[in-house]
Coordinates of C-alpha atoms in Angstrom, one line a residue:
M1 CA 3.0 4.6 -15.6
V2 CA 1.1 4.7 -13.0
L3 CA 1.6 1.9 -10.3
L4 CA -1.2 0.1 -8.0
S5 CA 1.1 -2.1 -5.3
A6 CA 0.2 -3.8 -1.4
H7 CA 2.3 -6.5 0.0
Y8 CA 0.5 -9.8 1.6
D9 CA 3.0 -11.4 3.6
H10 CA 2.5 -11.2 7.7
L11 CA 4.9 -12.5 10.3
G12 CA 1.6 -12.1 13.1
G13 CA 2.4 -10.5 16.0
G14 CA 3.1 -6.6 16.2
A15 CA 1.2 -3.5 16.9
C16 CA -2.2 -5.5 16.4
A17 CA -1.6 -8.3 19.0
R18 CA -0.6 -5.5 21.5
R19 CA -3.5 -4.2 21.8
T20 CA -6.0 -4.4 24.0
E21 CA -9.3 -5.6 22.5
A22 CA -7.0 -8.1 20.1
G23 CA -9.0 -11.1 20.0
S24 CA -5.9 -13.4 19.2
R25 CA -1.8 -12.8 19.8
V26 CA -2.2 -13.7 16.0
C27 CA -2.8 -10.8 13.8
N28 CA -3.2 -13.8 10.2
G29 CA -2.0 -10.5 8.2
A30 CA -5.9 -9.2 7.4
A31 CA -5.2 -5.2 8.9
D32 CA -1.0 -5.3 7.2
N33 CA -1.5 -6.5 4.3
A34 CA -5.0 -8.6 3.2
A35 CA -6.5 -5.0 3.0
G36 CA -4.0 -3.2 1.2
V37 CA -4.2 -6.7 -1.3
A38 CA -8.0 -5.9 -1.7
V39 CA -8.5 -2.4 -1.6
A40 CA -6.0 -2.5 -4.5
L41 CA -7.8 -5.1 -6.9
A42 CA -10.9 -3.4 -5.7
V43 CA -9.9 -0.1 -7.5
M44 CA -8.5 -2.1 -10.2
E45 CA -11.8 -3.2 -10.5
S46 CA -13.3 -0.4 -10.4
L47 CA -11.7 2.2 -12.2
G48 CA -10.3 -0.4 -14.9
E49 CA -12.0 -0.3 -17.7
T50 CA -12.0 4.0 -17.1
L51 CA -8.0 4.1 -16.6
S52 CA -6.6 6.4 -19.9
A53 CA -3.6 6.0 -18.8
P54 CA -0.8 3.0 -18.3
V55 CA -1.4 1.4 -14.8
A56 CA 1.2 -1.7 -13.6
V57 CA -0.5 -3.5 -10.8
A58 CA 2.0 -5.1 -8.6
F59 CA 1.9 -7.4 -5.1
W60 CA 4.8 -7.6 -3.1
D61 CA 6.3 -11.0 -1.2
A62 CA 8.9 -11.6 1.8
E63 CA 8.7 -7.7 2.2
E64 CA 8.5 -8.1 6.3
K65 CA 11.9 -10.0 5.4
G66 CA 13.2 -7.8 4.2
L67 CA 12.0 -6.0 0.7
R68 CA 12.7 -8.7 -0.8
G69 CA 9.8 -9.0 -3.2
S70 CA 9.7 -5.0 -4.6
A71 CA 13.9 -4.9 -4.2
H72 CA 13.7 -8.3 -7.3
F73 CA 11.4 -6.2 -8.9
V74 CA 13.8 -3.1 -8.9
G75 CA 16.6 -5.7 -9.6
K76 CA 14.5 -6.9 -12.8
P77 CA 11.3 -4.5 -13.3
T78 CA 8.5 -5.8 -15.6
F79 CA 8.4 -2.5 -17.8
P80 CA 11.1 0.5 -18.4
I81 CA 11.2 2.4 -15.1
A82 CA 11.7 5.7 -15.9
S83 CA 8.8 5.4 -17.0
L84 CA 6.9 5.5 -13.8
R85 CA 5.3 9.1 -12.7
L86 CA 3.7 7.7 -9.6
M87 CA 3.6 5.0 -7.3
I88 CA 1.4 3.8 -4.5
N89 CA 1.6 1.6 -2.4
V90 CA -1.7 0.4 -0.1
D91 CA -0.2 -0.4 3.5
V92 CA -2.0 -1.2 6.4
V93 CA -5.5 0.3 6.1
G94 CA -8.6 -0.8 8.6
L95 CA -6.2 -0.7 11.6
N96 CA -6.8 2.0 14.4
L97 CA -2.6 2.9 14.6
F98 CA -3.5 5.7 16.4
R99 CA -6.6 5.8 18.5
G100 CA -8.1 9.1 18.7
M101 CA -7.4 9.2 14.9
E102 CA -10.4 6.5 13.1
N103 CA -10.9 9.4 11.1
L104 CA -8.3 10.8 9.5
H105 CA -6.8 9.4 6.4
F106 CA -2.8 10.5 5.6
A107 CA -0.7 9.8 2.7
I108 CA 3.2 9.3 3.6
G109 CA 6.0 10.1 1.1
S110 CA 2.9 12.2 -1.0
E111 CA 5.8 14.8 -0.5
T112 CA 7.7 13.5 -3.2
G113 CA 5.0 14.1 -6.4
G114 CA 4.8 17.2 -6.7
E115 CA 2.2 19.9 -6.5
A116 CA -0.2 18.7 -8.3
L117 CA -0.3 15.6 -5.9
A118 CA 0.2 17.6 -3.1
K119 CA -3.4 19.6 -4.8
D120 CA -4.8 16.4 -5.2
L121 CA -4.8 15.4 -1.6
T122 CA -5.4 18.3 0.5
E123 CA -8.9 18.2 -1.3
A124 CA -9.5 14.4 -1.2

């Protein structure tokens, strides 16, 4: 089982509000959350009919209030957690957090996915 996830809550403020080019102090969640959900939906729309392995999609809520949505799932999963082989969580899409690194993509936590995942990410 592969789990593709994102969270859609955002409290506003934070790093994007401190940016000098920001048009507002309210971030509205577009970069932090809504974009991750949009990417997950686009992936499933694009690949949905070609997938050969089971894929679950989860959108968490109340993550910025203490990871409540994902914690609820772990406590009451909708499929056996032992069947989970890979989880891809999409977050902070389309926001340049690091000036000068606009064309760099990175994956955090990929080192625990084994040699095959590390190789795939390096090639990508």
